[in-house]
CSV table of C-alpha atoms and ligand atoms in Angstrom, one decimal:
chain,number,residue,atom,x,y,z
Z,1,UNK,CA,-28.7,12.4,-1.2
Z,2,UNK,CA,-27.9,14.8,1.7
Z,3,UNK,CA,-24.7,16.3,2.5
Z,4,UNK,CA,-22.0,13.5,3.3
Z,5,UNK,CA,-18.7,14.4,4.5
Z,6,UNK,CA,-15.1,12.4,5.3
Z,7,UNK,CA,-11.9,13.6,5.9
Z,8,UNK,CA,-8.6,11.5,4.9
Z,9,UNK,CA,-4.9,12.2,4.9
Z,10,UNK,CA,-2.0,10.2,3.1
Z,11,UNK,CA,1.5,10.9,3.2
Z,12,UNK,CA,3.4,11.6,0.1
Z,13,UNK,CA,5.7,9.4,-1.4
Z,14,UNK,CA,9.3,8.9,-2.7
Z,15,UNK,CA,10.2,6.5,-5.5
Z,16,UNK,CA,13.1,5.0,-5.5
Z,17,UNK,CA,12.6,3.1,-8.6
Z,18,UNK,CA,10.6,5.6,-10.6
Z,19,UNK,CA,7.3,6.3,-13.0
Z,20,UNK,CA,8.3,8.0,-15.6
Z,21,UNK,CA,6.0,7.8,-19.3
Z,22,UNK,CA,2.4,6.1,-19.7
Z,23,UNK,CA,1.5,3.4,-22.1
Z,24,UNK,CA,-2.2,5.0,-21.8
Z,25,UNK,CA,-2.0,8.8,-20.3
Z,26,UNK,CA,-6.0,8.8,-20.3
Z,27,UNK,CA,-5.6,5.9,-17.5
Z,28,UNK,CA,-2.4,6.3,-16.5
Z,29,UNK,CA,-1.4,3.0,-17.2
Z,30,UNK,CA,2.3,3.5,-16.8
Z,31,UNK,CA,5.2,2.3,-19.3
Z,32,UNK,CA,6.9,0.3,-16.0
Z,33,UNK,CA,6.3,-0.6,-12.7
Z,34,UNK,CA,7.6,1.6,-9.7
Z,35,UNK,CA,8.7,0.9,-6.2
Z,36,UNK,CA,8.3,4.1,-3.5
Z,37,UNK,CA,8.4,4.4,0.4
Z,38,UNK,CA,5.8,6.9,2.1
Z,39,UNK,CA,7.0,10.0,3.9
Z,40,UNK,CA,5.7,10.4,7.3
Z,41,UNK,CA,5.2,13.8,8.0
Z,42,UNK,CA,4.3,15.2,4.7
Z,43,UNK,CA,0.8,15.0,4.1
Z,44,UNK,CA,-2.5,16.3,2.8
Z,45,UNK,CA,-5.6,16.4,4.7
Z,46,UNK,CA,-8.7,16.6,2.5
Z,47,UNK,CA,-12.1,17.0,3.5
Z,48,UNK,CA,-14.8,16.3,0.8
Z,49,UNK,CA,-18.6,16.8,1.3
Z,50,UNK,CA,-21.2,15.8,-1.6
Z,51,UNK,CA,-23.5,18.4,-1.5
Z,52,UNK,CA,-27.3,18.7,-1.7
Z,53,UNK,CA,-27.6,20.3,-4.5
Z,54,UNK,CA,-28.0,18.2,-7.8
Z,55,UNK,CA,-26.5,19.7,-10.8
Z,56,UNK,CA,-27.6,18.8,-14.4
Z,57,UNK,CA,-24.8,16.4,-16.1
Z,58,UNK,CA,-22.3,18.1,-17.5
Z,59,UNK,CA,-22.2,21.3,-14.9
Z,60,UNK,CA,-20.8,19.8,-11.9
Z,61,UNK,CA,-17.0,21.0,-13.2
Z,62,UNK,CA,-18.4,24.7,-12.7
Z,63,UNK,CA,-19.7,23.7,-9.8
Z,64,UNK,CA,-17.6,21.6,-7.7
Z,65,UNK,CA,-15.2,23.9,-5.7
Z,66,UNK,CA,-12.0,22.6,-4.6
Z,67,UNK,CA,-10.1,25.1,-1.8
Z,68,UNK,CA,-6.3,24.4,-1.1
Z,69,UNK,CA,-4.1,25.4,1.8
Z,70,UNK,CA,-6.9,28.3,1.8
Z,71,UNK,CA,-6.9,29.5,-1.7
Z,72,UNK,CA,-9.9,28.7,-4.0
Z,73,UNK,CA,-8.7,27.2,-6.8
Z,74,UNK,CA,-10.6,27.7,-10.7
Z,75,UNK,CA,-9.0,26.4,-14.5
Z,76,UNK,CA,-6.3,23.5,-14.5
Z,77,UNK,CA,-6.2,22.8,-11.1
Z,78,UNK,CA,-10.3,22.5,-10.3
Z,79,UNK,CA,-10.8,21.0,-13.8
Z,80,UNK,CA,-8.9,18.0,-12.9
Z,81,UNK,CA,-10.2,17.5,-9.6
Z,82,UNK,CA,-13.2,17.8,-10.9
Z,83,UNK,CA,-12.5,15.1,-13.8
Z,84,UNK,CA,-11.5,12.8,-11.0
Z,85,UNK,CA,-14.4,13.5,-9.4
Z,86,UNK,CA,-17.0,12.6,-12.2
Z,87,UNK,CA,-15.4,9.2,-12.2
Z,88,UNK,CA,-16.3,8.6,-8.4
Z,89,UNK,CA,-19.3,10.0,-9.3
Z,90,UNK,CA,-20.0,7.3,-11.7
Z,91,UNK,CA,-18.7,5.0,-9.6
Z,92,UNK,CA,-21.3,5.9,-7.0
Z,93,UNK,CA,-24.5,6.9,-9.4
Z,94,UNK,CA,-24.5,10.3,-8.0
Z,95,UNK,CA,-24.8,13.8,-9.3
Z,96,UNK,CA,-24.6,15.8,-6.3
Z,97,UNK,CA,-21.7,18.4,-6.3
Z,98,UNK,CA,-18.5,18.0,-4.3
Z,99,UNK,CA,-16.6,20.7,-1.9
Z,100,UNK,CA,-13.3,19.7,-1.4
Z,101,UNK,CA,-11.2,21.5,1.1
Z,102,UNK,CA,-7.3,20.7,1.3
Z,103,UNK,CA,-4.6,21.5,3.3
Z,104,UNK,CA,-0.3,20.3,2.4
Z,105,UNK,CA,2.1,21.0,5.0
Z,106,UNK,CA,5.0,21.0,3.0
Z,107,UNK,CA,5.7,23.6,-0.1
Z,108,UNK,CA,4.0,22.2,-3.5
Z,109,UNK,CA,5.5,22.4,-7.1
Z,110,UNK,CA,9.8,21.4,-5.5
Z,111,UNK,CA,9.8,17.8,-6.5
Z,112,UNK,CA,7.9,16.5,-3.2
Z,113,UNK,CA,5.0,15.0,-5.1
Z,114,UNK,CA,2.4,16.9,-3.6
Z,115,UNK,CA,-0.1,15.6,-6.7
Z,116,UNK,CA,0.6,11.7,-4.7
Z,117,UNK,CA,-0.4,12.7,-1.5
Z,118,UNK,CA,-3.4,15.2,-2.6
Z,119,UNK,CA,-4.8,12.6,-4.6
Z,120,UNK,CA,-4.8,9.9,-2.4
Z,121,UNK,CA,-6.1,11.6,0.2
Z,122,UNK,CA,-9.3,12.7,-2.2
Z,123,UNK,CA,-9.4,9.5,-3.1
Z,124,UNK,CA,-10.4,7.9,0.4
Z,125,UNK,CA,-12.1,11.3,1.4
Z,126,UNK,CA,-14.6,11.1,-2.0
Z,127,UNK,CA,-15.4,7.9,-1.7
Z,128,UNK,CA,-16.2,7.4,1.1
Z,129,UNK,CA,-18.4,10.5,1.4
Z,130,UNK,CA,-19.9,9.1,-1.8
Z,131,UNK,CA,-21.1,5.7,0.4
Z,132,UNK,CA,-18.7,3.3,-1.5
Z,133,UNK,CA,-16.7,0.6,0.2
Z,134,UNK,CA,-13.8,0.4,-1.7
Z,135,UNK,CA,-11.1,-2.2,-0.9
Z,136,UNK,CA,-7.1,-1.0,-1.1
Z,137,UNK,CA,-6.7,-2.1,-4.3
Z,138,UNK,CA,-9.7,-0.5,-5.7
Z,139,UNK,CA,-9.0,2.9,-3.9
Z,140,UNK,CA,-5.3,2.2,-5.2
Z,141,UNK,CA,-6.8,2.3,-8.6
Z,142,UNK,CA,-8.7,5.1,-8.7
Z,143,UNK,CA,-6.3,7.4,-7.0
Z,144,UNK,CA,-4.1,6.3,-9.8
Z,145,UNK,CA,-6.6,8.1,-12.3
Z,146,UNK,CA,-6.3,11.3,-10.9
Z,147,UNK,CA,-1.8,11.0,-10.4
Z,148,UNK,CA,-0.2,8.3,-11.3
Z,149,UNK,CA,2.2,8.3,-8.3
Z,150,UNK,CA,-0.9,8.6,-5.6
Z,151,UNK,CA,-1.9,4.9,-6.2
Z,152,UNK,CA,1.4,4.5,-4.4
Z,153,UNK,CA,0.5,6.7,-1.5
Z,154,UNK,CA,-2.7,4.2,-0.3
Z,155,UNK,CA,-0.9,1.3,1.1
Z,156,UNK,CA,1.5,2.0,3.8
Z,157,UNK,CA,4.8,1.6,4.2
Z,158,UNK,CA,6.8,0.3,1.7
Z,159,UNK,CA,5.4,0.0,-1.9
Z,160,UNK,CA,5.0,-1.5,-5.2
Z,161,UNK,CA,3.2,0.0,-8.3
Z,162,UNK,CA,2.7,-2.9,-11.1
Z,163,UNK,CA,2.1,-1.9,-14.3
Z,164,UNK,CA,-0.5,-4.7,-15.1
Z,165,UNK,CA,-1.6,-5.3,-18.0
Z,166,UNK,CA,-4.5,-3.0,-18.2
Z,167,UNK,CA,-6.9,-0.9,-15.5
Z,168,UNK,CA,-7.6,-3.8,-13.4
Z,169,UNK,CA,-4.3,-4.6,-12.3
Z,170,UNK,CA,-2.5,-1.9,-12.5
Z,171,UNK,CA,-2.5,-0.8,-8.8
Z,172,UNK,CA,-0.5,-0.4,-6.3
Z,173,UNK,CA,0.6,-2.5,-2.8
Z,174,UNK,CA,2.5,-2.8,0.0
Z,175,UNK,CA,5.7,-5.0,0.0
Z,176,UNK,CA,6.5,-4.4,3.7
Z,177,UNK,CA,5.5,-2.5,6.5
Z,178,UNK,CA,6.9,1.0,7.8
Z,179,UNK,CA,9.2,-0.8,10.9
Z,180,UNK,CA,10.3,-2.9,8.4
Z,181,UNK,CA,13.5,-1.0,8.2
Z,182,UNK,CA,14.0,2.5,9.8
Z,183,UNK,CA,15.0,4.4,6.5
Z,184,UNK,CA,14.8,8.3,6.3
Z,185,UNK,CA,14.3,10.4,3.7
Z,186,UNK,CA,16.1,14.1,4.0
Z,187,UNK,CA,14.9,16.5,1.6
Z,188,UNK,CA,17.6,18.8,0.5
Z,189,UNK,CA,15.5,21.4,-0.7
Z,190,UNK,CA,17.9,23.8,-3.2
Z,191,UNK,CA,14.6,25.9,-4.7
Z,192,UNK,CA,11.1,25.9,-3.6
Z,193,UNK,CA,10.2,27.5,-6.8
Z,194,UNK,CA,7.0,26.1,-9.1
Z,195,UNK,CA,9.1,23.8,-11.7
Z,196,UNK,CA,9.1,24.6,-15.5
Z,197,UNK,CA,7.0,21.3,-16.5
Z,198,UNK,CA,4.8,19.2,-14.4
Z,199,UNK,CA,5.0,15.2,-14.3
Z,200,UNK,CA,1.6,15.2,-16.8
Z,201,UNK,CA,3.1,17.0,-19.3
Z,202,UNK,CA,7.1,15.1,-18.8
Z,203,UNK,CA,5.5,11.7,-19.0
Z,204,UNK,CA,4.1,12.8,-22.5
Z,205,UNK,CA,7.6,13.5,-23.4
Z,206,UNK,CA,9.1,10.4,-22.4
Z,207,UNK,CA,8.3,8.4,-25.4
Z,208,UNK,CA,10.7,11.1,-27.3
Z,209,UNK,CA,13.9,10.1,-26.2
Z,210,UNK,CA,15.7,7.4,-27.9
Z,211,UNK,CA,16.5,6.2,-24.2
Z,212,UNK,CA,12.8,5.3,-22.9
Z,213,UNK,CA,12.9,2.1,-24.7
Z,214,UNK,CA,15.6,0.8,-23.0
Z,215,UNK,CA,15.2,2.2,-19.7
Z,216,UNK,CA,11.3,0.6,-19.9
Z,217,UNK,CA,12.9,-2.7,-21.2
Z,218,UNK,CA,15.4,-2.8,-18.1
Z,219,UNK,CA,12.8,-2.0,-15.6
Z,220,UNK,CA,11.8,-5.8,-14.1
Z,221,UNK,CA,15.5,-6.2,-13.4
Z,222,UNK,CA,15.8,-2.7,-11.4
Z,223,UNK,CA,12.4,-3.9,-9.7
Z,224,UNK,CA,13.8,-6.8,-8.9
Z,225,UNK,CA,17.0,-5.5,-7.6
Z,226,UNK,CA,15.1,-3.1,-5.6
Z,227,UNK,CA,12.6,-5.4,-3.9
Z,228,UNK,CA,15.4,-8.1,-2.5
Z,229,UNK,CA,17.2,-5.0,-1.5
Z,230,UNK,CA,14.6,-3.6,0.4
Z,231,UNK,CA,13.4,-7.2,2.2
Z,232,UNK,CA,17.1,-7.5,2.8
Z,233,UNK,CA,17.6,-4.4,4.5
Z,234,UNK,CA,21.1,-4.5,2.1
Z,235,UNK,CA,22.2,-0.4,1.5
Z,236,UNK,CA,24.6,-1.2,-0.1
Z,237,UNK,CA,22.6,-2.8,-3.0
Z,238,UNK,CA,19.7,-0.3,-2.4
Z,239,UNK,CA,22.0,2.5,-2.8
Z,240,UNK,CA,22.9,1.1,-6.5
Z,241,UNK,CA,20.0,0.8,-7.5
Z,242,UNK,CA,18.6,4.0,-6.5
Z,243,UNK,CA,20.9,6.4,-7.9
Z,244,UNK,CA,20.7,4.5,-10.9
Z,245,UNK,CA,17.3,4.2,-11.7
Z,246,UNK,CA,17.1,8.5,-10.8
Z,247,UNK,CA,20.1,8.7,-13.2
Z,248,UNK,CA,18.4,6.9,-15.9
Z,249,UNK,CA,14.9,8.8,-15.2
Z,250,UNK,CA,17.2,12.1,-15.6
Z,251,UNK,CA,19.0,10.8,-18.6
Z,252,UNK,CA,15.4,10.1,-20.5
Z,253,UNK,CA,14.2,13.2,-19.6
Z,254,UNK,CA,17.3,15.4,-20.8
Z,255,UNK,CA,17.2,13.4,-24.2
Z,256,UNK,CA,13.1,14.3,-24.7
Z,257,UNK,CA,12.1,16.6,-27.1
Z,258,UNK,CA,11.7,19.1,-25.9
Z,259,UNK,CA,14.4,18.6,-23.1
Z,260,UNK,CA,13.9,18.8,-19.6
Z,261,UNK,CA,17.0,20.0,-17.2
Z,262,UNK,CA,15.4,19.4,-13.7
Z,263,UNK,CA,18.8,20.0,-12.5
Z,264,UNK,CA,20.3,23.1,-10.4
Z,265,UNK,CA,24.1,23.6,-9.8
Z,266,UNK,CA,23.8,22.5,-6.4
Z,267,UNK,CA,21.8,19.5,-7.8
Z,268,UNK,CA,24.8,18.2,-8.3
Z,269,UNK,CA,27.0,19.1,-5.4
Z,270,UNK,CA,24.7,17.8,-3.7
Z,271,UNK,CA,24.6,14.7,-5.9
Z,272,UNK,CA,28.7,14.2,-5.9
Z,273,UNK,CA,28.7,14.8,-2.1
Z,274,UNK,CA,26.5,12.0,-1.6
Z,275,UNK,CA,28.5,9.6,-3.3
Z,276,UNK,CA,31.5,10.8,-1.2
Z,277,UNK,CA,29.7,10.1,2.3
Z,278,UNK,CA,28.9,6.6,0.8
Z,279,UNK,CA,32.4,6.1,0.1
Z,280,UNK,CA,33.6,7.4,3.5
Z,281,UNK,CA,30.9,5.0,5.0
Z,282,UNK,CA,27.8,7.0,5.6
Z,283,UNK,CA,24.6,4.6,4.3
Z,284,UNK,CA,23.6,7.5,2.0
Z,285,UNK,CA,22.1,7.8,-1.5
Z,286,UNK,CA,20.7,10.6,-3.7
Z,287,UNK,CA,17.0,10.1,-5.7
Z,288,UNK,CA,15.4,13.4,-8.0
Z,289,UNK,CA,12.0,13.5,-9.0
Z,290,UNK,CA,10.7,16.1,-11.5
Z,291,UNK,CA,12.2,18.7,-9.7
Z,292,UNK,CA,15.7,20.2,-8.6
Z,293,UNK,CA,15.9,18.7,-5.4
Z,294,UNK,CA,17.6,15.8,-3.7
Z,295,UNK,CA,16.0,12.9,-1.6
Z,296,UNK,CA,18.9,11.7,0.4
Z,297,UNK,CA,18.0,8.3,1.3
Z,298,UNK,CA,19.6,7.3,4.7
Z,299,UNK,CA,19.2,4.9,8.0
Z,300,UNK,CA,16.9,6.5,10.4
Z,301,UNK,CA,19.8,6.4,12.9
Z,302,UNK,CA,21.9,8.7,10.7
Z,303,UNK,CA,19.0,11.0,9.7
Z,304,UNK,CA,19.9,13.8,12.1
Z,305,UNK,CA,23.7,13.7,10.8
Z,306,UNK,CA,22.6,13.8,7.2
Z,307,UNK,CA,20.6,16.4,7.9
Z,308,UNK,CA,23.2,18.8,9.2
Z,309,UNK,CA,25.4,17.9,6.7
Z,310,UNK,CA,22.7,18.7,3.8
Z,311,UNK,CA,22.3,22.2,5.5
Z,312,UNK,CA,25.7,22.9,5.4
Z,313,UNK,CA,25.6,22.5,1.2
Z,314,UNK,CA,26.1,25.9,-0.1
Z,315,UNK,CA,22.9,26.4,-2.1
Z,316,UNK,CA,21.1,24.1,0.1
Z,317,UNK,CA,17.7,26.2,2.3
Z,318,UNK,CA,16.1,24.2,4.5
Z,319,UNK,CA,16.1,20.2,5.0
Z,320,UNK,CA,12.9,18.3,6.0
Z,321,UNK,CA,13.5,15.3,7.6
Z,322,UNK,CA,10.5,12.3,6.4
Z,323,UNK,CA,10.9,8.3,8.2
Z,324,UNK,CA,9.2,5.6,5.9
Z,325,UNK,CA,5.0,6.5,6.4
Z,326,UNK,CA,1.4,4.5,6.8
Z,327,UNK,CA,-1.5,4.2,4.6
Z,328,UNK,CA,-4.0,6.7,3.5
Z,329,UNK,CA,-5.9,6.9,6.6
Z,330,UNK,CA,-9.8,8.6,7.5
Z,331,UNK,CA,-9.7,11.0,10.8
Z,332,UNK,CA,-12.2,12.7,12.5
R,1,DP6,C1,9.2,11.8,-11.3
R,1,DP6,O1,2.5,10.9,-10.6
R,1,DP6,O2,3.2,13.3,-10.5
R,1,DP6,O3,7.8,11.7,-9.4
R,1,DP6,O4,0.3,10.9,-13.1
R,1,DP6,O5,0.8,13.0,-14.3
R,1,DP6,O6,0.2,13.1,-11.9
R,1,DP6,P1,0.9,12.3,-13.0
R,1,DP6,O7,2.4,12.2,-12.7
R,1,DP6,P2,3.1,12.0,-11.3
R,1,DP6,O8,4.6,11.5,-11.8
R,1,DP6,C2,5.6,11.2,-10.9
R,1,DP6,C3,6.9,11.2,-11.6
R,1,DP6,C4,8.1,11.1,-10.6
R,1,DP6,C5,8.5,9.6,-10.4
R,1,DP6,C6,7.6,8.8,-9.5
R,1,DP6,O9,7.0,9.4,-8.5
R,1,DP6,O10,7.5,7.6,-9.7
């Protein structure tokens, strides 16, 4: 084939009823179904192009090169991207090598799921530079292969993440559309610093705590919760549900062996301060991802308020600011 090229972006995403361990980490079929809403804002852009040259099976992982925000990566990081790749390979019946050029806008490594967005975007960009057609739920799929949580980051708006039963249905969809309610997420970031253990290695973990079980077992009922909250536009209930689906996340992994403590000091100011604005009336409510800091779920009308209260947090550096995102999209 000749060189083909596409460039796609997709925003990342924020659960707010989480992921968290894999009944199959080579598929990343996960133990229970999540429910997330895209960040518009923060994105990856990600220009793939199937090059020329044909590479004897085997030697395209030495030869693909994979460039991010300007850096070119080798080991852990190009070995999985290239992984990913020799499954759209396959999918396409090609051998050709890939470049892959990539480009975040917001800091990678602080609990903002830059693996979601990265690999959704490679997803769309690969494949379709490949000559496949894919339909969402087939681009859902795939993107799940390379991060669990960037099958979430295809569809727009608000989204869903079955479990399924097995690699056909475990993908992910929207439930309702970005204007569907004008929620905000603000990002109180409290260290930008690369965390101790990455998703891959936590979801591997999970299965260790004497929690998982029953956090799994409880997971249709939080799902449930959390979709009739959403379609309602209720806070009130969505804030429940939130903070106790992060808590129980948090809980699973601090009772792993090894334990993980995601969790700064002002984690949890933050954390208790939220609960106070709820109290005193503010539609407010905290969510933490593998990382130390907070998603502060809000109405969009409130965001710039929440945001200037965030900053004030001692501990707390900078704020970004995301309202609920689109689908994985090709430009150019
Ligand atoms: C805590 O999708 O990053 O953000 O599949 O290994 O790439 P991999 O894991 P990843 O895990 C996300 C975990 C989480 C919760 C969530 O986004 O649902």
């Amino acid at each position: 084939m000749s060189a083909q090229s596409a460039t796609a972006v997709a925003c990342a995403n924020i659960a707010i009823v989480k992921y968290w361990g894999n009944r199959d980490d080579a598929l990343r079929l996960p133990a229970n179904g999540s429910i997330s809403m895209n960040l518009e804002g923060l994105f990856t852009r990600t220009r793939v192009t199937w090059d020329e040259l044909r590479v004897t099976s085997g030697e395209q992982r030495e030869a693909d090169s994979l460039v991010i925000n300007g850096r070119r990566m080798a080991g852990d990081g190009l070995r999985r991207v290239s992984a990913f790749l020799d499954l759209v390979r396959k999918m396409a019946g090609i051998d050709a090598r890939a470049i892959v050029e990539s480009e975040n806008n917001f800091p990678a490594g602080v609990g903002i799921a830059s693996s979601a967005s990265a690999f959704a975007a490679l997803t769309l960009a690969a494949s379709v530079a490949a000559g496949l057609d894919l339909e969402p739920a087939a681009l859902s799929r795939l993107a799940r292969r390379g991060s669990g949580s960037a099958c979430r980051s295809i569809p727009g708006g608000f989204v869903e993440w079955q479990a399924g039963t097995g690699d056909e249905d475990s993908f992910a969809a929207s439930i309702a559309p970005p204007e569907h309610w004008d929620l905000a997420d603000c990002i109180a970031v409290v260290s930008a610093e690369q965390k101790p253990t990455g998703s891959t290695e936590g979801h591997a973990l999970a299965d260790t705590s004497p929690l998982q079980a029953c956090r799994v077992a409880d997971a249709p009922r939080r799902l449930d919760l959390c979709r009739r909250a959403l379609l309602s536009r209720d806070f009130d209930a969505l804030a429940g549900i939130v903070e106790l689906d992060s808590n129980l996340m948090h809980a699973v992994m601090m009772t792993s062996t090894p334990p993980l403590f995601y969790w700064q000091e002002s984690t949890l100011t933050v954390m208790r301060l939220v609960r106070e604005w709820r109290l005193g009336g503010l539609p407010v409510c905290y969510s933490i991802d593998a990382g130390p800091n907070v998603h502060v779920i809000t109405e969009g009308a409130e965001a710039g308020h929440v945001a200037d209260l965030l900053a004030a947090v001692p501990g707390v550096q900078k704020v970004l600011v995301a309202p609920v995102g689109g689908p994985a999209e090709l430009v150019e």
